[in-house]
CSV table of C-alpha atoms and ligand atoms in Angstrom, one decimal:
chain,number,residue,atom,x,y,z
V,86,MET,CA,0.8,-28.1,30.0
V,87,GLU,CA,1.4,-26.9,26.4
V,88,LYS,CA,0.7,-23.5,25.0
V,89,VAL,CA,-1.8,-23.4,22.2
V,90,ILE,CA,-3.5,-20.7,20.1
V,91,ILE,CA,-7.3,-21.2,19.8
V,92,ILE,CA,-8.9,-19.4,16.8
V,93,LYS,CA,-12.6,-18.7,16.4
V,94,TYR,CA,-13.7,-18.2,12.8
V,95,GLY,CA,-15.1,-14.9,11.6
V,96,GLU,CA,-18.3,-14.3,9.7
V,97,LEU,CA,-19.2,-17.5,7.7
V,98,THR,CA,-20.7,-17.2,4.3
V,99,THR,CA,-24.4,-17.8,4.5
V,100,LYS,CA,-24.4,-21.1,2.6
V,101,LYS,CA,-23.6,-24.0,4.8
V,102,ASP,CA,-21.8,-25.8,1.9
V,103,ASN,CA,-19.2,-23.0,1.9
V,104,ILE,CA,-18.0,-23.6,5.4
V,105,ASN,CA,-15.4,-26.2,4.4
V,106,PHE,CA,-14.1,-24.0,1.6
V,107,PHE,CA,-13.9,-21.1,4.0
V,108,ILE,CA,-12.0,-23.1,6.6
V,109,LYS,CA,-9.6,-24.6,4.0
V,110,MET,CA,-8.8,-21.1,2.7
V,111,LEU,CA,-8.2,-19.7,6.2
V,112,ARG,CA,-5.9,-22.6,6.9
V,113,ASN,CA,-4.1,-22.0,3.7
V,114,ASN,CA,-3.8,-18.3,4.4
V,115,ILE,CA,-2.5,-18.9,8.0
V,116,SER,CA,0.1,-21.3,6.7
V,117,ILE,CA,1.4,-18.6,4.2
V,118,ALA,CA,1.5,-16.0,7.0
V,119,LEU,CA,3.4,-18.4,9.3
V,120,THR,CA,5.7,-19.9,6.7
V,121,GLU,CA,8.8,-18.6,8.6
V,122,TYR,CA,7.9,-20.5,11.8
V,123,ASN,CA,7.5,-24.1,12.9
V,124,TYR,CA,4.0,-24.8,13.9
V,125,ASP,CA,1.3,-27.5,14.0
V,126,LEU,CA,-2.2,-26.6,12.9
V,127,THR,CA,-5.3,-28.6,13.5
V,128,TYR,CA,-9.0,-27.7,13.1
V,129,ASP,CA,-12.6,-28.7,13.3
V,130,LYS,CA,-15.8,-27.0,12.2
V,131,GLY,CA,-15.7,-24.7,15.2
V,132,ARG,CA,-12.1,-23.7,15.8
V,133,MET,CA,-8.5,-23.9,14.7
V,134,PHE,CA,-5.6,-24.7,17.0
V,135,ILE,CA,-2.0,-23.8,16.5
V,136,ARG,CA,0.9,-25.1,18.5
V,137,SER,CA,4.3,-23.6,18.0
V,138,ALA,CA,7.6,-22.7,19.8
V,139,ASP,CA,7.1,-19.2,18.3
V,140,ILE,CA,3.7,-18.5,19.7
V,141,ASP,CA,4.3,-14.7,20.2
V,142,LYS,CA,5.4,-14.2,16.6
V,143,CYS,CA,2.5,-16.3,15.4
V,144,VAL,CA,0.1,-14.1,17.4
V,145,LEU,CA,1.4,-11.0,15.7
V,146,LYS,CA,0.8,-12.5,12.3
V,147,LEU,CA,-2.7,-13.7,13.2
V,148,LYS,CA,-3.7,-10.1,14.0
V,149,ASN,CA,-3.5,-9.4,10.3
V,150,ILE,CA,-5.4,-12.4,9.0
V,151,PHE,CA,-9.0,-11.8,7.8
V,152,GLY,CA,-11.6,-14.4,8.6
V,153,ILE,CA,-10.7,-14.7,12.3
V,154,HIS,CA,-13.3,-13.5,14.8
V,155,ASP,CA,-11.0,-13.7,17.8
V,156,PHE,CA,-8.3,-15.9,19.2
V,157,ALA,CA,-6.6,-16.6,22.5
V,158,VAL,CA,-3.4,-18.0,23.7
V,159,GLY,CA,-4.3,-20.8,26.1
V,160,TYR,CA,-3.0,-24.0,27.6
V,161,THR,CA,-3.8,-27.6,26.9
V,162,PHE,CA,-3.3,-30.8,28.8
V,163,LYS,CA,-4.4,-34.4,28.4
V,164,GLU,CA,-5.1,-35.4,32.0
V,165,LYS,CA,-8.8,-34.8,32.6
V,166,ASP,CA,-9.2,-35.8,36.3
V,167,PHE,CA,-11.0,-32.9,38.0
V,168,GLU,CA,-8.2,-32.6,40.6
V,169,ILE,CA,-5.6,-32.1,37.9
V,170,VAL,CA,-7.8,-29.6,36.0
V,171,CYS,CA,-8.1,-27.6,39.2
V,172,ASP,CA,-4.4,-27.8,40.0
V,173,ASN,CA,-3.5,-26.6,36.5
V,174,VAL,CA,-6.0,-23.7,36.5
V,175,LEU,CA,-4.6,-22.7,39.9
V,176,ALA,CA,-1.1,-22.8,38.7
V,177,LEU,CA,-2.1,-20.5,35.8
V,178,VAL,CA,-4.1,-18.0,37.8
V,179,LYS,CA,-1.5,-17.7,40.5
V,180,GLU,CA,0.7,-15.7,38.2
V,181,LYS,CA,-2.1,-13.3,37.4
V,182,ASP,CA,-3.0,-10.2,39.3
V,183,PHE,CA,-6.7,-9.6,39.6
V,184,LYS,CA,-9.5,-8.8,42.1
V,185,THR,CA,-12.5,-10.3,40.4
V,186,PHE,CA,-13.0,-13.3,38.2
V,187,LYS,CA,-15.5,-15.7,36.6
V,188,VAL,CA,-15.1,-19.3,35.4
V,189,GLU,CA,-16.9,-20.4,32.3
V,190,THR,CA,-16.9,-24.0,31.2
V,191,LYS,CA,-17.8,-25.7,28.0
V,192,ARG,CA,-17.9,-29.5,28.0
V,193,SER,CA,-17.9,-31.2,24.6
V,194,ASP,CA,-17.0,-34.5,26.3
V,195,LYS,CA,-20.5,-35.5,27.4
V,196,ASN,CA,-19.2,-38.5,29.4
V,197,TYR,CA,-17.3,-36.3,31.8
V,198,PRO,CA,-18.5,-36.9,35.3
V,199,LEU,CA,-19.3,-33.2,36.1
V,200,ASP,CA,-21.4,-30.9,34.0
V,201,SER,CA,-20.3,-27.4,33.0
V,202,MET,CA,-21.9,-25.6,35.9
V,203,GLN,CA,-20.4,-28.0,38.4
V,204,ILE,CA,-17.0,-27.6,36.9
V,205,SER,CA,-17.2,-23.8,36.9
V,206,ARG,CA,-18.4,-23.7,40.5
V,207,SER,CA,-15.9,-26.2,41.8
V,208,VAL,CA,-12.9,-24.6,40.1
V,209,GLY,CA,-14.2,-21.1,41.3
V,210,ALA,CA,-14.3,-22.4,44.9
V,211,CYS,CA,-10.8,-23.9,44.5
V,212,ILE,CA,-9.5,-20.5,43.3
V,213,LEU,CA,-11.2,-18.6,46.1
V,214,LYS,CA,-9.6,-21.0,48.7
V,215,ASN,CA,-6.1,-20.6,47.3
V,216,LYS,CA,-5.8,-16.9,46.3
V,217,ASP,CA,-6.2,-14.0,48.7
V,218,ASN,CA,-8.4,-10.9,48.2
V,219,ILE,CA,-10.4,-11.9,45.2
V,220,LYS,CA,-14.0,-12.5,44.6
V,221,VAL,CA,-16.4,-13.8,41.9
V,222,ASP,CA,-18.1,-11.2,39.7
V,223,VAL,CA,-20.4,-12.8,37.1
V,224,SER,CA,-21.4,-9.7,35.3
V,225,ASN,CA,-18.1,-7.8,34.9
V,226,PRO,CA,-15.1,-9.9,35.9
V,227,GLU,CA,-11.6,-8.6,35.6
V,228,VAL,CA,-10.5,-12.1,34.5
V,229,LEU,CA,-12.6,-14.6,32.6
V,230,ILE,CA,-11.3,-18.1,33.0
V,231,ASN,CA,-12.4,-20.3,30.1
V,232,ILE,CA,-12.2,-24.0,30.6
V,233,GLU,CA,-13.1,-26.5,27.9
V,234,ILE,CA,-13.3,-30.2,28.5
V,235,ARG,CA,-12.9,-31.8,25.1
V,236,ASN,CA,-12.8,-35.5,24.2
V,237,ASN,CA,-9.0,-35.8,24.2
V,238,GLU,CA,-7.8,-32.7,26.1
V,239,VAL,CA,-8.6,-29.8,28.4
V,240,LEU,CA,-8.2,-26.2,27.3
V,241,VAL,CA,-7.8,-23.3,29.6
V,242,TYR,CA,-7.5,-19.7,28.3
V,243,PHE,CA,-8.1,-16.1,29.5
V,244,GLU,CA,-8.4,-13.0,27.5
V,245,LYS,CA,-9.4,-13.1,23.9
V,246,ILE,CA,-7.6,-11.1,21.2
V,247,LYS,CA,-9.9,-9.5,18.7
V,248,GLY,CA,-9.4,-10.7,15.1
V,249,LEU,CA,-9.9,-8.6,12.0
V,250,GLY,CA,-13.2,-10.3,11.1
V,251,GLY,CA,-14.1,-10.4,7.4
V,252,TYR,CA,-13.6,-13.3,5.1
V,253,PRO,CA,-10.4,-15.2,4.4
V,254,VAL,CA,-8.6,-13.6,1.5
V,255,GLY,CA,-9.4,-15.4,-1.7
V,256,THR,CA,-12.8,-16.9,-0.7
V,257,LEU,CA,-14.5,-14.3,-3.0
V,258,GLY,CA,-12.2,-14.5,-5.9
V,259,LYS,CA,-9.7,-11.9,-7.4
V,260,GLY,CA,-9.8,-8.2,-8.0
V,261,LEU,CA,-7.5,-5.6,-9.4
V,262,LEU,CA,-6.7,-2.6,-7.2
V,263,MET,CA,-5.9,0.7,-8.9
V,264,LEU,CA,-3.1,1.7,-6.5
V,265,SER,CA,-1.7,5.2,-6.6
V,266,GLY,CA,0.6,6.7,-4.0
V,267,GLY,CA,-2.3,8.5,-2.3
V,268,ILE,CA,-4.1,7.9,1.0
V,269,ASP,CA,-7.4,6.5,-0.5
V,270,SER,CA,-6.4,3.6,-2.7
V,271,PRO,CA,-4.5,1.6,-0.1
V,272,VAL,CA,-7.5,2.0,2.3
V,273,ALA,CA,-9.8,0.9,-0.5
V,274,GLY,CA,-7.6,-2.1,-1.1
V,275,TYR,CA,-7.6,-3.1,2.6
V,276,LEU,CA,-11.4,-2.9,2.7
V,277,ALA,CA,-11.8,-5.1,-0.4
V,278,ILE,CA,-9.3,-7.7,1.0
V,279,LYS,CA,-11.4,-7.7,4.2
V,280,ARG,CA,-14.4,-9.0,2.3
V,281,GLY,CA,-12.3,-11.9,1.0
V,282,VAL,CA,-11.1,-10.5,-2.4
V,283,LYS,CA,-7.6,-11.5,-3.3
V,284,LEU,CA,-6.0,-8.4,-4.9
V,285,GLU,CA,-3.5,-7.7,-7.5
V,286,ALA,CA,-2.6,-4.0,-8.0
V,287,ILE,CA,-2.0,-1.8,-11.0
V,288,TYR,CA,0.1,1.3,-10.9
V,289,PHE,CA,0.4,3.8,-13.7
V,290,GLU,CA,3.7,5.7,-13.9
V,291,SER,CA,4.9,8.3,-16.3
V,292,PRO,CA,8.7,8.4,-16.3
V,293,PRO,CA,10.5,10.8,-16.5
V,294,HIS,CA,7.6,13.0,-15.3
V,295,THR,CA,7.2,10.6,-12.3
V,296,SER,CA,10.2,9.4,-10.4
V,297,GLU,CA,11.6,6.1,-9.2
V,298,ASP,CA,10.8,7.3,-5.7
V,299,ALA,CA,7.1,7.6,-6.6
V,300,LYS,CA,7.2,4.0,-7.8
V,301,ASN,CA,9.0,2.8,-4.7
V,302,LYS,CA,6.4,4.6,-2.6
V,303,VAL,CA,3.7,2.6,-4.3
V,304,LEU,CA,5.6,-0.7,-3.8
V,305,SER,CA,6.0,0.2,-0.2
V,306,LEU,CA,2.2,0.6,0.1
V,307,ALA,CA,1.8,-2.7,-1.7
V,308,LYS,CA,4.0,-4.3,0.9
V,309,SER,CA,1.7,-3.0,3.6
V,310,LEU,CA,-1.3,-4.5,1.8
V,311,ALA,CA,0.6,-7.7,1.4
V,312,GLU,CA,0.4,-8.2,5.1
V,313,TYR,CA,-3.3,-8.8,4.7
V,314,ASN,CA,-3.4,-10.0,1.1
V,315,LEU,CA,-0.5,-12.4,1.9
V,316,ASP,CA,1.5,-11.3,-1.2
V,317,ILE,CA,0.5,-9.0,-4.0
V,318,LYS,CA,1.4,-8.7,-7.6
V,319,VAL,CA,1.9,-5.2,-8.9
V,320,HIS,CA,1.3,-4.5,-12.6
V,321,VAL,CA,3.3,-1.4,-13.5
V,322,ILE,CA,2.1,0.4,-16.6
V,323,ASN,CA,4.3,2.9,-18.4
V,324,PHE,CA,1.6,5.5,-19.1
V,325,THR,CA,4.0,8.2,-20.5
V,326,GLU,CA,3.2,7.9,-24.2
V,327,ILE,CA,-0.6,7.9,-23.6
V,328,GLN,CA,-0.4,10.9,-21.3
V,329,GLU,CA,1.8,12.9,-23.6
V,330,THR,CA,-0.5,12.1,-26.5
V,331,ILE,CA,-3.6,13.1,-24.6
V,332,TYR,CA,-1.9,16.3,-23.6
V,333,LYS,CA,-1.1,17.1,-27.2
V,334,LYS,CA,-4.4,16.2,-28.8
V,335,VAL,CA,-7.2,16.7,-26.3
V,336,PRO,CA,-8.7,20.0,-25.0
V,337,HIS,CA,-7.1,20.5,-21.6
V,338,GLU,CA,-10.3,20.6,-19.6
V,339,TYR,CA,-10.9,17.0,-20.6
V,340,LEU,CA,-7.3,15.8,-19.9
V,341,ILE,CA,-8.1,14.0,-16.6
V,342,THR,CA,-11.4,12.5,-17.9
V,343,ILE,CA,-9.8,11.0,-20.9
V,344,MET,CA,-6.7,9.9,-19.0
V,345,ARG,CA,-8.9,8.1,-16.5
V,346,ARG,CA,-11.0,6.5,-19.2
V,347,MET,CA,-7.7,5.1,-20.5
V,348,MET,CA,-6.7,3.9,-17.1
V,349,TYR,CA,-10.0,2.1,-16.8
V,350,ARG,CA,-9.7,0.4,-20.2
V,351,ILE,CA,-6.1,-0.8,-19.4
V,352,SER,CA,-7.1,-2.0,-15.9
V,353,GLU,CA,-10.1,-4.0,-17.2
V,354,LYS,CA,-7.9,-5.7,-19.8
V,355,ILE,CA,-5.3,-6.6,-17.3
V,356,ALA,CA,-8.0,-7.9,-14.9
V,357,TYR,CA,-9.6,-10.1,-17.6
V,358,ARG,CA,-6.3,-11.6,-18.6
V,359,ASN,CA,-5.5,-12.5,-15.0
V,360,LYS,CA,-8.9,-14.0,-14.2
V,361,MET,CA,-10.1,-11.2,-12.0
V,362,HIS,CA,-13.7,-10.2,-11.5
V,363,ILE,CA,-13.7,-6.6,-10.3
V,364,LEU,CA,-11.7,-3.4,-10.3
V,365,VAL,CA,-11.2,-1.7,-7.0
V,366,ASN,CA,-10.2,2.0,-6.5
V,367,GLY,CA,-10.0,4.8,-4.0
V,368,GLU,CA,-12.5,7.1,-5.6
V,369,SER,CA,-14.6,9.1,-3.1
V,370,ILE,CA,-17.7,11.0,-4.2
V,371,GLY,CA,-17.0,14.6,-4.7
V,372,GLN,CA,-13.4,14.6,-3.6
V,373,VAL,CA,-12.0,16.0,-6.9
V,374,ALA,CA,-13.4,17.0,-10.3
V,375,SER,CA,-13.0,13.5,-11.6
V,376,GLN,CA,-15.1,12.1,-8.8
V,377,THR,CA,-18.3,14.0,-9.3
V,378,LEU,CA,-21.2,11.6,-10.2
V,379,THR,CA,-21.2,12.8,-13.8
V,380,SER,CA,-17.4,12.3,-14.0
V,381,MET,CA,-17.6,8.9,-12.6
V,382,LYS,CA,-20.3,8.0,-15.1
V,383,ALA,CA,-18.3,9.4,-18.0
V,384,ILE,CA,-15.3,7.5,-16.9
V,385,ASN,CA,-17.0,4.3,-15.9
V,386,GLU,CA,-18.9,3.8,-19.1
V,387,VAL,CA,-15.9,2.7,-21.1
V,388,ILE,CA,-15.8,-0.7,-19.4
V,389,LYS,CA,-18.1,-3.5,-18.4
V,390,MET,CA,-16.4,-4.9,-15.4
V,391,PRO,CA,-17.8,-3.8,-12.0
V,392,VAL,CA,-15.8,-1.2,-10.2
V,393,ILE,CA,-15.9,-1.4,-6.4
V,394,ARG,CA,-15.2,1.9,-4.6
V,395,PRO,CA,-15.0,0.9,-0.9
V,396,VAL,CA,-14.3,4.5,0.3
V,397,ALA,CA,-16.9,6.2,-2.1
V,398,CYS,CA,-19.0,7.4,0.8
V,399,PHE,CA,-16.3,8.0,3.4
V,400,ASP,CA,-15.2,11.5,4.5
V,401,LYS,CA,-11.5,12.1,4.1
V,402,ASN,CA,-10.9,12.0,7.9
V,403,GLU,CA,-12.6,8.6,8.1
V,404,ILE,CA,-10.3,7.3,5.3
V,405,ILE,CA,-7.3,8.8,7.1
V,406,LYS,CA,-8.2,7.1,10.3
V,407,ILE,CA,-8.1,3.7,8.6
V,408,ALA,CA,-4.9,4.6,6.8
V,409,LYS,CA,-3.3,5.3,10.2
V,410,ASP,CA,-4.6,2.0,11.6
V,411,ILE,CA,-3.2,0.0,8.8
V,412,ASN,CA,0.1,1.9,8.7
V,413,THR,CA,-0.1,3.3,5.2
V,414,TYR,CA,-0.7,6.9,6.1
V,415,GLU,CA,2.9,7.9,6.8
V,416,THR,CA,4.0,6.5,3.4
V,417,SER,CA,1.0,7.9,1.5
V,418,ILE,CA,1.8,11.5,2.6
V,419,LEU,CA,5.4,11.3,1.3
V,420,PRO,CA,5.6,14.1,-1.3
V,421,PHE,CA,6.2,12.2,-4.5
V,422,GLU,CA,4.2,13.1,-7.7
V,423,ASP,CA,1.5,10.9,-9.2
V,424,CYS,CA,0.8,10.7,-12.9
V,425,CYS,CA,-2.6,12.2,-12.0
V,426,THR,CA,-1.0,15.2,-10.5
V,427,ILE,CA,1.2,16.1,-13.4
V,428,PHE,CA,-0.5,17.5,-16.6
V,429,VAL,CA,-3.3,18.8,-14.4
V,430,PRO,CA,-5.4,21.4,-16.2
V,431,LYS,CA,-6.3,24.7,-14.6
V,432,HIS,CA,-10.0,24.1,-15.0
V,433,PRO,CA,-10.8,20.4,-15.3
V,434,VAL,CA,-14.4,19.7,-16.5
V,435,ILE,CA,-16.8,19.0,-13.6
V,436,ASN,CA,-19.6,17.6,-15.7
V,437,PRO,CA,-18.0,15.9,-18.7
V,438,GLU,CA,-20.1,14.8,-21.6
V,439,SER,CA,-19.8,11.3,-23.0
V,440,HIS,CA,-20.2,12.4,-26.6
V,441,LEU,CA,-17.3,14.9,-26.3
V,442,CYS,CA,-15.1,12.2,-24.7
V,443,GLU,CA,-15.8,9.9,-27.6
V,444,GLU,CA,-15.1,12.7,-30.1
V,445,TYR,CA,-11.8,13.6,-28.5
V,446,GLU,CA,-10.7,10.0,-28.3
V,447,LYS,CA,-11.1,9.8,-32.1
V,448,LEU,CA,-8.2,12.3,-32.3
V,449,PHE,CA,-5.6,9.6,-31.7
V,450,ASP,CA,-5.2,5.8,-32.0
V,451,TYR,CA,-5.6,4.9,-28.3
V,452,GLU,CA,-6.2,1.2,-29.0
V,453,SER,CA,-2.7,0.6,-30.2
V,454,LEU,CA,-1.2,2.8,-27.4
V,455,ILE,CA,-3.1,0.7,-24.9
V,456,ASN,CA,-2.0,-2.6,-26.4
V,457,LYS,CA,1.6,-1.4,-26.5
V,458,CYS,CA,1.7,-0.5,-22.8
V,459,ILE,CA,0.0,-3.7,-21.8
V,460,LYS,CA,2.4,-5.7,-23.8
V,461,GLU,CA,5.4,-4.0,-22.3
V,462,HIS,CA,4.2,-3.8,-18.7
V,463,GLU,CA,6.2,-5.0,-15.8
V,464,VAL,CA,5.0,-7.3,-13.0
V,465,ILE,CA,6.5,-7.1,-9.5
V,466,LYS,CA,5.6,-9.6,-6.8
V,467,VAL,CA,5.7,-8.1,-3.3
V,468,THR,CA,5.6,-10.5,-0.4
V,469,CYS,CA,4.6,-10.1,3.3
V,470,LYS,CA,7.8,-11.7,4.6
V,471,ASN,CA,9.2,-9.6,7.5
V,472,GLU,CA,12.8,-9.6,6.4
V,473,ASN,CA,12.1,-8.2,2.9
V,474,LYS,CA,12.5,-4.6,2.4
V,475,TYR,CA,10.7,-3.3,-0.7
V,476,GLU,CA,14.0,-2.3,-2.2
V,477,ASP,CA,15.0,-6.0,-2.2
V,478,LEU,CA,11.9,-6.8,-4.2
V,479,LEU,CA,12.7,-4.6,-7.2
D,719,LIG,P1,-5.5,8.4,-3.8
D,719,LIG,O1,-5.3,9.2,-2.5
D,719,LIG,O2,-6.0,7.0,-3.6
D,719,LIG,O3,-4.4,8.5,-4.7
D,719,LIG,P2,-6.8,10.6,-4.9
D,719,LIG,O4,-7.6,11.3,-3.9
D,719,LIG,O5,-5.5,11.1,-5.2
D,719,LIG,O6,-6.8,9.1,-4.5
D,719,LIG,P3,-7.3,10.5,-7.7
D,719,LIG,O7,-5.9,10.8,-8.0
D,719,LIG,O8,-8.4,11.2,-8.5
D,719,LIG,O9,-7.7,10.6,-6.2
D,719,LIG,O10,-7.5,9.0,-8.0
D,719,LIG,C1,-8.6,8.3,-7.7
D,719,LIG,C2,-8.3,6.8,-7.7
D,719,LIG,O11,-7.8,6.4,-9.0
D,719,LIG,C3,-7.2,6.4,-6.8
D,719,LIG,O12,-7.7,6.2,-5.5
D,719,LIG,C4,-6.7,5.2,-7.4
D,719,LIG,O13,-7.5,4.1,-7.1
D,719,LIG,C5,-6.8,5.5,-8.9
D,719,LIG,N1,-5.5,6.1,-9.3
D,719,LIG,C6,-5.1,7.4,-9.4
D,719,LIG,N2,-3.8,7.5,-9.9
D,719,LIG,C7,-3.4,6.2,-10.1
D,719,LIG,C8,-2.2,5.7,-10.6
D,719,LIG,N3,-1.1,6.4,-10.9
D,719,LIG,N4,-2.1,4.3,-10.7
D,719,LIG,C9,-3.1,3.5,-10.3
D,719,LIG,N5,-4.3,4.0,-9.9
D,719,LIG,C10,-4.4,5.3,-9.8
D,720,LIG,MG1,-4.0,9.9,-6.2
């Protein structure tokens, strides 16, 4: 018997024609995630199969792959005689400790002499005869024994491991995540990746007001996201000159609004240049002055590209729960400053007015400042490989 991972696909896109694209993308994503290991991958319209000497390590990687509904580590063998099937199942269940069980059989080989019900019953009887103190429980068994009689092999597997669901990364195109060092934006990124969006990230820094530690923190968060996104490019924008200019020229209650309008403009330009379709950010309705509905409108109206805000309607504790699940929380709460937290006015405007934003923006030549920082921006590729520490990626 040989060990095999049996993967069931997640939610398929509604159009039937997309299934092949979806499967191809999933296969491609799995091969990137498993690149460090030797493995053999086969698939059909219903499932994918992975054979490898590093099964346990592959399992850990598959837990982070979107587009997988569930998977199981099972066993495969070629001899299909019923006696051999029974012996093999017995050998496998002997090592297991349980009181109740159920056998379920699927038979895609329609020429097999027994039908599914007969196989389940006979294997069940065989187990009852050979193992003490156990009984069948069809409604709530402790162990479910799955048998599949396929054309060229038999599969046996037990418990299924829940996959992440969602769509394979990349099936829905590319988006640009505005990634700060906070709690919300990595969670927003994770949720966008879940729906099949391949992300790049953009980070605004303001050295020397923001430190190298703050940047490393963001790269560390990017590395956590790379586990799901498979790798991630981080566009680092030096925002110092823009921020200092705004600070000098603009009435302070509008600092944040104007600064965020600049961030949106730069993000949209970077996104268009890199063939991305949406911006993604961690804004959450009402969280701070810049996230009131009127603020969001005043900020959003400077660009045309859609902005997806996956956590817009989440409470902070709901966001924190996901951040903990995806291991970004501990990094996010490290106390390094963000460019949004320096130059913060005492009384930021809560209901900014568009005509005032436009008026204040006429006070300086923001177009050329924007073009300059886009021209000079740095791109860092962060990969999901285990052995890389983020410091090695700098
Ligand atoms: P987070 O916890 O995600 O940092 P926040 O509660 O601190 O969010 P804001 O600082 O107002 O809220 O930022 C809202 C969103 O704007 C962030 O979630 C992020 O998507 C984006 N953003 C803020 N600062 C930056 C930055 N320095 N670089 C890139 N994006 C940023
Ligand atoms: Mg923030």
